[in-house]
């Protein structure tokens, strides 16, 4: 019940992040993000092709389990190292009753499939590290603080994470708010 109260009004991906935390940690995550300054840019990016492996699920718990399993598999088969050598890209797509996660790079490897990220306007945020905790906190801050304070809204539930050696850049498709 605490998770429902705390997450009220927050988009689905951030609700999922919060629901995976204890009630105490949920409150701390939200409090820590109040007033946190975000390093961001607004850009129109061209269509981008990513060659990736994917997993999907119909429930949040299965989704988290499948992502861990996917990373275990790509570490064993060497794709994780290849992706990291060529700018690893993680993509989360949330649709009604379906969660999809893709991980890959712009280089095509055996056993990967093509996914095209649409050209469009994106808000691009720097998380400050590759640590999942920092990425989650940045995404919660984007949704709970940055989006409401701007003239933008999220165009669709698509979250792109582009990993550099020591950082992660989060791309979120945006559009002007409709009045």
Tab-separated table of N, CA and C in Angstrom:
chain	number	residue	atom	x	y	z
A	1	UNK	N	0.820	-1.198	0.000
A	1	UNK	CA	0.000	0.000	0.000
A	1	UNK	C	0.862	1.260	0.000
A	2	UNK	N	1.955	1.248	0.759
A	2	UNK	CA	2.851	2.407	0.749
A	2	UNK	C	3.353	2.695	-0.648
A	3	UNK	N	3.699	1.638	-1.386
A	3	UNK	CA	4.203	1.822	-2.743
A	3	UNK	C	3.154	2.504	-3.609
A	4	UNK	N	1.865	2.097	-3.457
A	4	UNK	CA	0.814	2.709	-4.247
A	4	UNK	C	0.664	4.187	-3.913
A	5	UNK	N	0.742	4.519	-2.631
A	5	UNK	CA	0.610	5.915	-2.217
A	5	UNK	C	1.780	6.753	-2.715
A	6	UNK	N	2.976	6.239	-2.538
A	6	UNK	CA	4.167	6.990	-2.923
A	6	UNK	C	4.251	7.142	-4.435
A	7	UNK	N	3.900	6.093	-5.161
A	7	UNK	CA	4.058	6.099	-6.608
A	7	UNK	C	2.892	6.755	-7.336
A	8	UNK	N	1.867	7.175	-6.621
A	8	UNK	CA	0.711	7.777	-7.253
A	8	UNK	C	1.119	8.966	-8.113
A	9	UNK	N	0.729	8.953	-9.376
A	9	UNK	CA	1.037	10.060	-10.264
A	9	UNK	C	2.376	9.938	-10.972
A	10	UNK	N	3.113	8.879	-10.751
A	10	UNK	CA	4.417	8.698	-11.389
A	10	UNK	C	4.266	7.686	-12.516
A	11	UNK	N	4.845	7.947	-13.711
A	11	UNK	CA	4.713	7.010	-14.830
A	11	UNK	C	5.186	5.598	-14.489
A	12	UNK	N	4.766	4.663	-15.331
A	12	UNK	CA	4.925	3.248	-15.030
A	12	UNK	C	6.360	2.821	-14.755
A	13	UNK	N	7.346	3.266	-15.535
A	13	UNK	CA	8.714	2.802	-15.289
A	13	UNK	C	9.182	3.222	-13.905
A	14	UNK	N	8.880	4.445	-13.509
A	14	UNK	CA	9.309	4.906	-12.200
A	14	UNK	C	8.534	4.197	-11.090
A	15	UNK	N	7.266	3.869	-11.341
A	15	UNK	CA	6.518	3.066	-10.361
A	15	UNK	C	7.198	1.720	-10.191
A	16	UNK	N	7.662	1.146	-11.291
A	16	UNK	CA	8.330	-0.152	-11.216
A	16	UNK	C	9.611	-0.059	-10.412
A	17	UNK	N	10.372	1.000	-10.609
A	17	UNK	CA	11.596	1.199	-9.834
A	17	UNK	C	11.252	1.317	-8.358
A	18	UNK	N	10.245	2.123	-8.049
A	18	UNK	CA	9.858	2.324	-6.656
A	18	UNK	C	9.309	1.048	-6.028
A	19	UNK	N	8.511	0.299	-6.776
A	19	UNK	CA	7.917	-0.913	-6.229
A	19	UNK	C	8.968	-1.964	-5.903
A	20	UNK	N	10.125	-1.851	-6.509
A	20	UNK	CA	11.200	-2.804	-6.251
A	20	UNK	C	11.997	-2.416	-4.997
A	21	UNK	N	11.621	-1.323	-4.337
A	21	UNK	CA	12.308	-0.828	-3.145
A	21	UNK	C	11.425	-1.042	-1.915
A	22	UNK	N	12.053	-1.052	-0.739
A	22	UNK	CA	11.266	-1.086	0.493
A	22	UNK	C	10.570	0.265	0.650
A	23	UNK	N	9.542	0.331	1.489
A	23	UNK	CA	8.813	1.585	1.692
A	23	UNK	C	9.754	2.692	2.157
A	24	UNK	N	10.671	2.366	3.062
A	24	UNK	CA	11.638	3.354	3.567
A	24	UNK	C	12.533	3.855	2.423
A	25	UNK	N	13.021	2.921	1.588
A	25	UNK	CA	13.877	3.302	0.464
A	25	UNK	C	13.109	4.121	-0.573
A	26	UNK	N	11.811	3.826	-0.749
A	26	UNK	CA	10.994	4.594	-1.687
A	26	UNK	C	10.954	6.062	-1.263
A	27	UNK	N	10.690	6.273	0.000
A	27	UNK	CA	10.623	7.640	0.517
A	27	UNK	C	11.973	8.331	0.341
A	28	UNK	N	13.053	7.624	0.652
A	28	UNK	CA	14.397	8.198	0.508
A	28	UNK	C	14.710	8.539	-0.939
A	29	UNK	N	14.373	7.638	-1.881
A	29	UNK	CA	14.619	7.914	-3.297
A	29	UNK	C	13.908	9.188	-3.730
A	30	UNK	N	12.642	9.315	-3.345
A	30	UNK	CA	11.885	10.503	-3.724
A	30	UNK	C	12.431	11.753	-3.040
A	31	UNK	N	12.762	11.661	-1.738
A	31	UNK	CA	13.304	12.823	-1.018
A	31	UNK	C	14.645	13.246	-1.587
A	32	UNK	N	15.511	12.283	-1.903
A	32	UNK	CA	16.839	12.598	-2.425
A	32	UNK	C	16.779	13.316	-3.758
A	33	UNK	N	15.704	13.118	-4.505
A	33	UNK	CA	15.604	13.718	-5.827
A	33	UNK	C	14.961	15.097	-5.829
A	34	UNK	N	14.408	15.508	-4.715
A	34	UNK	CA	13.790	16.827	-4.659
A	34	UNK	C	14.884	17.877	-4.753
A	35	UNK	N	14.802	18.693	-5.767
A	35	UNK	CA	15.759	19.775	-5.932
A	35	UNK	C	17.101	19.345	-6.513
A	36	UNK	N	17.286	18.067	-6.791
A	36	UNK	CA	18.536	17.615	-7.396
A	36	UNK	C	18.634	18.197	-8.802
A	37	UNK	N	19.746	18.829	-9.097
A	37	UNK	CA	19.916	19.440	-10.405
A	37	UNK	C	20.247	18.378	-11.434
A	38	UNK	N	19.580	18.466	-12.578
A	38	UNK	CA	19.802	17.508	-13.651
A	38	UNK	C	20.629	18.139	-14.750
A	39	UNK	N	21.564	17.371	-15.256
A	39	UNK	CA	22.378	17.781	-16.392
A	39	UNK	C	21.683	17.233	-17.638
A	40	UNK	N	21.120	18.113	-18.488
A	40	UNK	CA	20.338	17.633	-19.620
A	40	UNK	C	20.494	18.530	-20.845
A	41	UNK	N	20.008	18.008	-21.965
A	41	UNK	CA	19.988	18.713	-23.228
A	41	UNK	C	18.732	18.261	-23.973
A	42	UNK	N	18.175	19.121	-24.798
A	42	UNK	CA	17.039	18.757	-25.640
A	42	UNK	C	17.556	18.739	-27.077
A	43	UNK	N	17.365	17.609	-27.756
A	43	UNK	CA	17.851	17.484	-29.130
A	43	UNK	C	16.883	16.667	-29.962
A	44	UNK	N	16.886	16.955	-31.251
A	44	UNK	CA	16.221	16.074	-32.199
A	44	UNK	C	17.295	15.103	-32.657
A	45	UNK	N	17.037	13.813	-32.451
A	45	UNK	CA	18.017	12.830	-32.894
A	45	UNK	C	17.475	12.095	-34.109
A	46	UNK	N	18.383	11.723	-34.991
A	46	UNK	CA	18.016	10.957	-36.174
A	46	UNK	C	17.674	9.532	-35.786
A	47	UNK	N	17.019	8.869	-36.702
A	47	UNK	CA	16.729	7.453	-36.510
A	47	UNK	C	18.034	6.721	-36.191
A	48	UNK	N	17.968	5.786	-35.246
A	48	UNK	CA	19.154	5.048	-34.823
A	48	UNK	C	18.843	3.554	-34.855
A	49	UNK	N	19.718	2.786	-35.485
A	49	UNK	CA	19.549	1.340	-35.530
A	49	UNK	C	20.416	0.700	-34.453
A	50	UNK	N	19.805	-0.192	-33.686
A	50	UNK	CA	20.498	-0.915	-32.629
A	50	UNK	C	20.328	-2.406	-32.914
A	51	UNK	N	21.421	-3.142	-32.790
A	51	UNK	CA	21.380	-4.603	-32.935
A	51	UNK	C	21.439	-5.170	-31.530
A	52	UNK	N	20.424	-5.937	-31.171
A	52	UNK	CA	20.273	-6.262	-29.764
A	52	UNK	C	19.695	-7.655	-29.539
A	53	UNK	N	19.720	-8.013	-28.281
A	53	UNK	CA	18.994	-9.181	-27.793
A	53	UNK	C	17.906	-8.636	-26.878
A	54	UNK	N	16.835	-9.400	-26.722
A	54	UNK	CA	15.729	-8.847	-25.937
A	54	UNK	C	15.107	-9.878	-25.044
A	55	UNK	N	14.389	-9.354	-24.087
A	55	UNK	CA	13.554	-10.170	-23.227
A	55	UNK	C	12.271	-9.391	-22.998
A	56	UNK	N	11.222	-10.110	-22.664
A	56	UNK	CA	9.965	-9.435	-22.358
A	56	UNK	C	9.192	-10.236	-21.341
A	57	UNK	N	8.227	-9.580	-20.740
A	57	UNK	CA	7.407	-10.219	-19.717
A	57	UNK	C	6.088	-9.477	-19.598
A	58	UNK	N	5.140	-10.134	-18.952
A	58	UNK	CA	3.840	-9.493	-18.750
A	58	UNK	C	3.682	-8.948	-17.337
A	59	UNK	N	4.614	-9.309	-16.426
A	59	UNK	CA	4.556	-8.767	-15.067
A	59	UNK	C	5.894	-8.128	-14.715
A	60	UNK	N	5.864	-7.207	-13.789
A	60	UNK	CA	7.077	-6.511	-13.372
A	60	UNK	C	8.104	-7.469	-12.777
A	61	UNK	N	7.674	-8.357	-11.899
A	61	UNK	CA	8.608	-9.307	-11.279
A	61	UNK	C	9.279	-10.182	-12.318
A	62	UNK	N	8.497	-10.699	-13.268
A	62	UNK	CA	9.080	-11.509	-14.336
A	62	UNK	C	10.031	-10.690	-15.199
A	63	UNK	N	9.680	-9.433	-15.411
A	63	UNK	CA	10.524	-8.531	-16.209
A	63	UNK	C	11.895	-8.362	-15.561
A	64	UNK	N	11.923	-8.078	-14.265
A	64	UNK	CA	13.199	-7.917	-13.563
A	64	UNK	C	14.009	-9.211	-13.587
A	65	UNK	N	13.343	-10.328	-13.364
A	65	UNK	CA	14.014	-11.628	-13.407
A	65	UNK	C	14.600	-11.880	-14.803
A	66	UNK	N	13.808	-11.615	-15.838
A	66	UNK	CA	14.256	-11.856	-17.212
A	66	UNK	C	15.435	-10.968	-17.604
A	67	UNK	N	15.468	-9.735	-17.104
A	67	UNK	CA	16.609	-8.849	-17.392
A	67	UNK	C	17.873	-9.413	-16.752
A	68	UNK	N	17.778	-9.824	-15.499
A	68	UNK	CA	18.954	-10.428	-14.836
A	68	UNK	C	19.422	-11.671	-15.585
A	69	UNK	N	18.487	-12.487	-15.999
A	69	UNK	CA	18.800	-13.709	-16.750
A	69	UNK	C	19.451	-13.364	-18.097
A	70	UNK	N	18.922	-12.359	-18.778
A	70	UNK	CA	19.481	-11.928	-20.060
A	70	UNK	C	20.931	-11.472	-19.900
A	71	UNK	N	21.193	-10.650	-18.873
A	71	UNK	CA	22.567	-10.181	-18.648
A	71	UNK	C	23.503	-11.337	-18.316
A	72	UNK	N	23.018	-12.300	-17.574
A	72	UNK	CA	23.829	-13.477	-17.260
A	72	UNK	C	24.196	-14.218	-18.547
A	73	UNK	N	23.225	-14.369	-19.431
A	73	UNK	CA	23.453	-15.061	-20.703
A	73	UNK	C	24.446	-14.322	-21.591
A	74	UNK	N	24.292	-12.995	-21.707
A	74	UNK	CA	25.191	-12.272	-22.619
A	74	UNK	C	26.600	-12.125	-22.042
A	75	UNK	N	26.719	-12.205	-20.723
A	75	UNK	CA	28.066	-12.232	-20.137
A	75	UNK	C	28.743	-13.556	-20.461
A	76	UNK	N	27.981	-14.645	-20.403
A	76	UNK	CA	28.533	-15.972	-20.709
A	76	UNK	C	28.920	-16.111	-22.173
A	77	UNK	N	28.083	-15.583	-23.077
A	77	UNK	CA	28.361	-15.778	-24.503
A	77	UNK	C	29.240	-14.686	-25.127
A	78	UNK	N	29.672	-13.719	-24.329
A	78	UNK	CA	30.602	-12.701	-24.806
A	78	UNK	C	29.972	-11.461	-25.426
A	79	UNK	N	28.653	-11.462	-25.613
A	79	UNK	CA	28.010	-10.284	-26.212
A	79	UNK	C	28.123	-9.050	-25.315
A	80	UNK	N	28.043	-9.232	-24.001
A	80	UNK	CA	28.118	-8.096	-23.079
A	80	UNK	C	29.419	-7.323	-23.300
A	81	UNK	N	30.525	-8.038	-23.403
A	81	UNK	CA	31.819	-7.393	-23.638
A	81	UNK	C	31.824	-6.670	-24.985
A	82	UNK	N	31.294	-7.310	-26.010
A	82	UNK	CA	31.240	-6.685	-27.340
A	82	UNK	C	30.371	-5.429	-27.316
A	83	UNK	N	29.210	-5.517	-26.675
A	83	UNK	CA	28.335	-4.345	-26.584
A	83	UNK	C	29.054	-3.197	-25.883
A	84	UNK	N	29.724	-3.493	-24.775
A	84	UNK	CA	30.426	-2.453	-24.019
A	84	UNK	C	31.580	-1.839	-24.797
A	85	UNK	N	32.239	-2.627	-25.628
A	85	UNK	CA	33.346	-2.102	-26.447
A	85	UNK	C	32.836	-1.154	-27.521
A	86	UNK	N	31.539	-1.223	-27.829
A	86	UNK	CA	30.955	-0.419	-28.905
A	86	UNK	C	29.744	0.378	-28.447
A	87	UNK	N	29.835	0.972	-27.269
A	87	UNK	CA	28.771	1.793	-26.690
A	87	UNK	C	27.490	0.982	-26.494
A	88	UNK	N	27.372	0.369	-25.342
A	88	UNK	CA	26.189	-0.417	-25.002
A	88	UNK	C	24.961	0.474	-24.909
A	89	UNK	N	23.849	-0.044	-25.423
A	89	UNK	CA	22.582	0.676	-25.408
A	89	UNK	C	21.526	-0.238	-24.794
A	90	UNK	N	20.817	0.268	-23.783
A	90	UNK	CA	19.705	-0.455	-23.174
A	90	UNK	C	18.411	0.279	-23.491
A	91	UNK	N	17.383	-0.454	-23.814
A	91	UNK	CA	16.101	0.158	-24.191
A	91	UNK	C	14.987	-0.530	-23.414
A	92	UNK	N	14.170	0.256	-22.738
A	92	UNK	CA	12.991	-0.268	-22.056
A	92	UNK	C	11.761	0.288	-22.754
A	93	UNK	N	10.860	-0.610	-23.108
A	93	UNK	CA	9.601	-0.222	-23.750
A	93	UNK	C	8.486	-0.766	-22.866
A	94	UNK	N	7.574	0.106	-22.476
A	94	UNK	CA	6.465	-0.316	-21.624
A	94	UNK	C	5.162	-0.070	-22.379
A	95	UNK	N	4.460	-1.148	-22.602
A	95	UNK	CA	3.144	-1.093	-23.237
A	95	UNK	C	2.159	-1.719	-22.271
A	96	UNK	N	0.895	-1.606	-22.582
A	96	UNK	CA	-0.110	-2.220	-21.716
A	96	UNK	C	0.148	-3.723	-21.602
A	97	UNK	N	0.344	-4.192	-20.389
A	97	UNK	CA	0.569	-5.612	-20.097
A	97	UNK	C	1.797	-6.222	-20.766
A	98	UNK	N	2.756	-5.387	-21.166
A	98	UNK	CA	3.981	-5.928	-21.747
A	98	UNK	C	5.160	-5.015	-21.422
A	99	UNK	N	6.218	-5.638	-20.943
A	99	UNK	CA	7.463	-4.955	-20.646
A	99	UNK	C	8.520	-5.571	-21.550
A	100	UNK	N	9.233	-4.734	-22.290
A	100	UNK	CA	10.257	-5.226	-23.209
A	100	UNK	C	11.572	-4.543	-22.867
A	101	UNK	N	12.646	-5.340	-22.807
A	101	UNK	CA	13.979	-4.784	-22.574
A	101	UNK	C	14.897	-5.309	-23.661
A	102	UNK	N	15.649	-4.386	-24.275
A	102	UNK	CA	16.617	-4.730	-25.297
A	102	UNK	C	17.976	-4.205	-24.871
A	103	UNK	N	19.025	-4.956	-25.174
A	103	UNK	CA	20.376	-4.488	-24.905
A	103	UNK	C	21.223	-4.835	-26.121
A	104	UNK	N	22.040	-3.869	-26.557
A	104	UNK	CA	22.858	-4.095	-27.740
A	104	UNK	C	23.779	-2.933	-28.018
A	105	UNK	N	24.108	-2.776	-29.299
A	105	UNK	CA	24.958	-1.671	-29.752
A	105	UNK	C	24.637	-1.393	-31.216
A	106	UNK	N	25.326	-0.432	-31.799
A	106	UNK	CA	25.092	-0.087	-33.200
A	106	UNK	C	25.771	-1.068	-34.150
A	107	UNK	N	26.571	-1.976	-33.618
A	107	UNK	CA	27.274	-2.970	-34.422
A	107	UNK	C	26.462	-4.267	-34.428
A	108	UNK	N	26.297	-4.862	-35.607
A	108	UNK	CA	25.548	-6.109	-35.701
A	108	UNK	C	26.445	-7.302	-35.379
A	109	UNK	N	25.968	-8.147	-34.501
A	109	UNK	CA	26.652	-9.382	-34.127
A	109	UNK	C	25.713	-10.546	-34.388
A	110	UNK	N	26.282	-11.745	-34.432
A	110	UNK	CA	25.494	-12.956	-34.598
A	110	UNK	C	24.502	-13.069	-33.441
A	111	UNK	N	23.314	-13.535	-33.752
A	111	UNK	CA	22.241	-13.745	-32.767
A	111	UNK	C	21.677	-12.452	-32.189
A	112	UNK	N	21.800	-11.354	-32.927
A	112	UNK	CA	21.145	-10.103	-32.511
A	112	UNK	C	20.063	-9.773	-33.529
A	113	UNK	N	19.119	-8.966	-33.101
A	113	UNK	CA	18.067	-8.528	-34.015
A	113	UNK	C	18.085	-7.015	-34.119
A	114	UNK	N	17.576	-6.525	-35.210
A	114	UNK	CA	17.573	-5.090	-35.498
A	114	UNK	C	16.374	-4.421	-34.821
A	115	UNK	N	16.654	-3.298	-34.163
A	115	UNK	CA	15.596	-2.463	-33.595
A	115	UNK	C	15.903	-1.025	-33.997
A	116	UNK	N	14.902	-0.317	-34.493
A	116	UNK	CA	15.101	1.058	-34.949
A	116	UNK	C	14.438	2.024	-33.972
A	117	UNK	N	15.252	2.933	-33.443
A	117	UNK	CA	14.754	4.007	-32.584
A	117	UNK	C	14.336	5.145	-33.503
A	118	UNK	N	13.119	5.609	-33.350
A	118	UNK	CA	12.567	6.640	-34.233
A	118	UNK	C	13.256	7.987	-34.071
A	119	UNK	N	13.332	8.701	-35.187
A	119	UNK	CA	13.783	10.088	-35.154
A	119	UNK	C	12.770	10.867	-34.326
A	120	UNK	N	13.265	11.821	-33.542
A	120	UNK	CA	12.343	12.621	-32.760
A	120	UNK	C	13.066	13.522	-31.774
A	121	UNK	N	12.255	14.230	-31.005
A	121	UNK	CA	12.785	15.130	-29.983
A	121	UNK	C	12.961	14.343	-28.693
A	122	UNK	N	14.167	14.431	-28.126
A	122	UNK	CA	14.495	13.691	-26.914
A	122	UNK	C	15.104	14.624	-25.883
A	123	UNK	N	14.751	14.383	-24.639
A	123	UNK	CA	15.457	15.007	-23.515
A	123	UNK	C	16.553	14.014	-23.157
A	124	UNK	N	17.778	14.511	-23.052
A	124	UNK	CA	18.930	13.655	-22.789
A	124	UNK	C	19.536	14.076	-21.461
A	125	UNK	N	19.638	13.114	-20.553
A	125	UNK	CA	20.117	13.373	-19.194
A	125	UNK	C	21.359	12.555	-18.915
A	126	UNK	N	22.279	13.123	-18.176
A	126	UNK	CA	23.497	12.435	-17.745
A	126	UNK	C	23.287	11.968	-16.311
A	127	UNK	N	23.454	10.670	-16.070
A	127	UNK	CA	23.209	10.141	-14.724
A	127	UNK	C	24.393	10.335	-13.785
A	128	UNK	N	25.601	10.459	-14.327
A	128	UNK	CA	26.780	10.639	-13.483
A	128	UNK	C	27.527	9.352	-13.194
A	129	UNK	N	26.936	8.199	-13.543
A	129	UNK	CA	27.636	6.925	-13.379
A	129	UNK	C	26.886	5.843	-14.138
A	130	UNK	N	27.443	4.640	-14.132
A	130	UNK	CA	26.789	3.472	-14.738
A	130	UNK	C	26.074	2.624	-13.693
A	131	UNK	N	26.095	3.056	-12.457
A	131	UNK	CA	25.457	2.293	-11.382
A	131	UNK	C	23.934	2.358	-11.520
A	132	UNK	N	23.273	1.200	-11.421
A	132	UNK	CA	21.826	1.149	-11.598
A	132	UNK	C	21.093	2.049	-10.608
A	133	UNK	N	21.574	2.125	-9.386
A	133	UNK	CA	20.952	2.979	-8.371
A	133	UNK	C	20.948	4.444	-8.836
A	134	UNK	N	22.075	4.914	-9.382
A	134	UNK	CA	22.168	6.299	-9.857
A	134	UNK	C	21.266	6.535	-11.071
A	135	UNK	N	21.194	5.547	-11.949
A	135	UNK	CA	20.327	5.656	-13.125
A	135	UNK	C	18.872	5.710	-12.687
A	136	UNK	N	18.475	4.827	-11.754
A	136	UNK	CA	17.103	4.830	-11.238
A	136	UNK	C	16.760	6.172	-10.593
A	137	UNK	N	17.663	6.701	-9.773
A	137	UNK	CA	17.421	7.988	-9.111
A	137	UNK	C	17.279	9.112	-10.137
A	138	UNK	N	18.100	9.090	-11.173
A	138	UNK	CA	18.004	10.116	-12.216
A	138	UNK	C	16.664	10.016	-12.925
A	139	UNK	N	16.239	8.799	-13.265
A	139	UNK	CA	14.963	8.628	-13.961
A	139	UNK	C	13.790	9.071	-13.095
A	140	UNK	N	13.823	8.770	-11.820
A	140	UNK	CA	12.755	9.228	-10.921
A	140	UNK	C	12.748	10.754	-10.848
A	141	UNK	N	13.915	11.365	-10.765
A	141	UNK	CA	14.015	12.823	-10.722
A	141	UNK	C	13.470	13.446	-12.010
A	142	UNK	N	13.766	12.840	-13.136
A	142	UNK	CA	13.269	13.339	-14.423
A	142	UNK	C	11.745	13.382	-14.397
A	143	UNK	N	11.139	12.276	-13.995
A	143	UNK	CA	9.691	12.142	-14.049
A	143	UNK	C	8.987	12.933	-12.950
A	144	UNK	N	9.526	12.865	-11.739
A	144	UNK	CA	8.811	13.502	-10.627
A	144	UNK	C	9.108	14.988	-10.494
A	145	UNK	N	10.240	15.453	-11.011
A	145	UNK	CA	10.592	16.865	-10.856
A	145	UNK	C	10.761	17.611	-12.177
A	146	UNK	N	11.548	17.062	-13.090
A	146	UNK	CA	11.886	17.804	-14.300
A	146	UNK	C	10.690	17.944	-15.231
A	147	UNK	N	10.039	16.826	-15.577
A	147	UNK	CA	8.902	16.876	-16.512
A	147	UNK	C	7.814	17.841	-16.025
A	148	UNK	N	7.377	17.762	-14.756
A	148	UNK	CA	6.314	18.681	-14.325
A	148	UNK	C	6.718	20.156	-14.356
A	149	UNK	N	8.020	20.435	-14.301
A	149	UNK	CA	8.463	21.834	-14.255
A	149	UNK	C	8.775	22.399	-15.636
A	150	UNK	N	8.523	21.621	-16.693
A	150	UNK	CA	8.837	22.076	-18.051
A	150	UNK	C	7.572	22.179	-18.882
A	151	UNK	N	7.737	22.584	-20.114
A	151	UNK	CA	6.633	22.629	-21.069
A	151	UNK	C	6.559	21.361	-21.900
A	152	UNK	N	7.149	20.268	-21.399
A	152	UNK	CA	7.179	18.996	-22.127
A	152	UNK	C	6.413	17.921	-21.390
A	153	UNK	N	6.053	16.893	-22.151
A	153	UNK	CA	5.518	15.666	-21.588
A	153	UNK	C	6.169	14.500	-22.319
A	154	UNK	N	6.123	13.334	-21.702
A	154	UNK	CA	6.720	12.157	-22.316
A	154	UNK	C	5.841	11.722	-23.480
A	155	UNK	N	6.488	11.542	-24.636
A	155	UNK	CA	5.736	11.166	-25.834
A	155	UNK	C	5.242	9.722	-25.763
A	156	UNK	N	6.097	8.819	-25.308
A	156	UNK	CA	5.727	7.414	-25.166
A	156	UNK	C	6.649	6.768	-24.138
A	157	UNK	N	6.231	5.631	-23.593
A	157	UNK	CA	6.998	4.934	-22.553
A	157	UNK	C	8.162	4.178	-23.184
A	158	UNK	N	9.190	4.926	-23.567
A	158	UNK	CA	10.415	4.395	-24.152
A	158	UNK	C	11.569	5.078	-23.435
A	159	UNK	N	12.458	4.276	-22.874
A	159	UNK	CA	13.593	4.815	-22.137
A	159	UNK	C	14.854	4.208	-22.726
A	160	UNK	N	15.756	5.061	-23.179
A	160	UNK	CA	16.993	4.599	-23.809
A	160	UNK	C	18.147	4.989	-22.899
A	161	UNK	N	19.009	4.029	-22.625
A	161	UNK	CA	20.200	4.283	-21.813
A	161	UNK	C	21.417	4.000	-22.689
A	162	UNK	N	22.240	5.009	-22.895
A	162	UNK	CA	23.460	4.847	-23.683
A	162	UNK	C	24.630	4.939	-22.715
A	163	UNK	N	25.395	3.844	-22.668
A	163	UNK	CA	26.474	3.709	-21.697
A	163	UNK	C	27.819	4.070	-22.315
A	164	UNK	N	28.546	4.945	-21.632
A	164	UNK	CA	29.931	5.216	-21.979
A	164	UNK	C	30.785	4.477	-20.949
A	165	UNK	N	32.066	4.684	-20.985
A	165	UNK	CA	32.947	3.957	-20.068
A	165	UNK	C	32.571	4.159	-18.605
A	166	UNK	N	32.241	5.414	-18.216
A	166	UNK	CA	31.972	5.712	-16.808
A	166	UNK	C	30.630	6.382	-16.554
A	167	UNK	N	29.759	6.413	-17.545
A	167	UNK	CA	28.535	7.184	-17.394
A	167	UNK	C	27.389	6.531	-18.154
A	168	UNK	N	26.206	7.058	-17.935
A	168	UNK	CA	25.018	6.617	-18.653
A	168	UNK	C	24.202	7.855	-19.025
A	169	UNK	N	23.799	7.914	-20.286
A	169	UNK	CA	22.952	8.996	-20.775
A	169	UNK	C	21.570	8.419	-21.036
A	170	UNK	N	20.562	9.081	-20.489
A	170	UNK	CA	19.190	8.605	-20.575
A	170	UNK	C	18.442	9.487	-21.580
A	171	UNK	N	17.884	8.847	-22.601
A	171	UNK	CA	17.129	9.533	-23.645
A	171	UNK	C	15.658	9.227	-23.436
A	172	UNK	N	14.847	10.275	-23.365
A	172	UNK	CA	13.408	10.114	-23.200
A	172	UNK	C	12.703	10.910	-24.297
A	173	UNK	N	11.856	10.262	-25.092
A	173	UNK	CA	11.136	10.994	-26.142
A	173	UNK	C	10.126	11.957	-25.524
A	174	UNK	N	10.158	13.196	-25.982
A	174	UNK	CA	9.274	14.209	-25.412
A	174	UNK	C	8.502	14.939	-26.513
A	175	UNK	N	7.459	15.601	-26.087
A	175	UNK	CA	6.694	16.477	-26.978
A	175	UNK	C	6.212	17.663	-26.144
A	176	UNK	N	5.825	18.711	-26.826
A	176	UNK	CA	5.299	19.879	-26.125
A	176	UNK	C	4.000	19.503	-25.428
A	177	UNK	N	3.804	20.052	-24.211
A	177	UNK	CA	2.571	19.771	-23.462
A	177	UNK	C	1.389	20.329	-24.232
A	178	UNK	N	0.322	19.561	-24.204
A	178	UNK	CA	-0.926	19.993	-24.818
A	178	UNK	C	-1.770	20.703	-23.766
A	179	UNK	N	-2.197	21.899	-24.056
A	179	UNK	CA	-3.014	22.651	-23.093
A	179	UNK	C	-4.477	22.402	-23.288
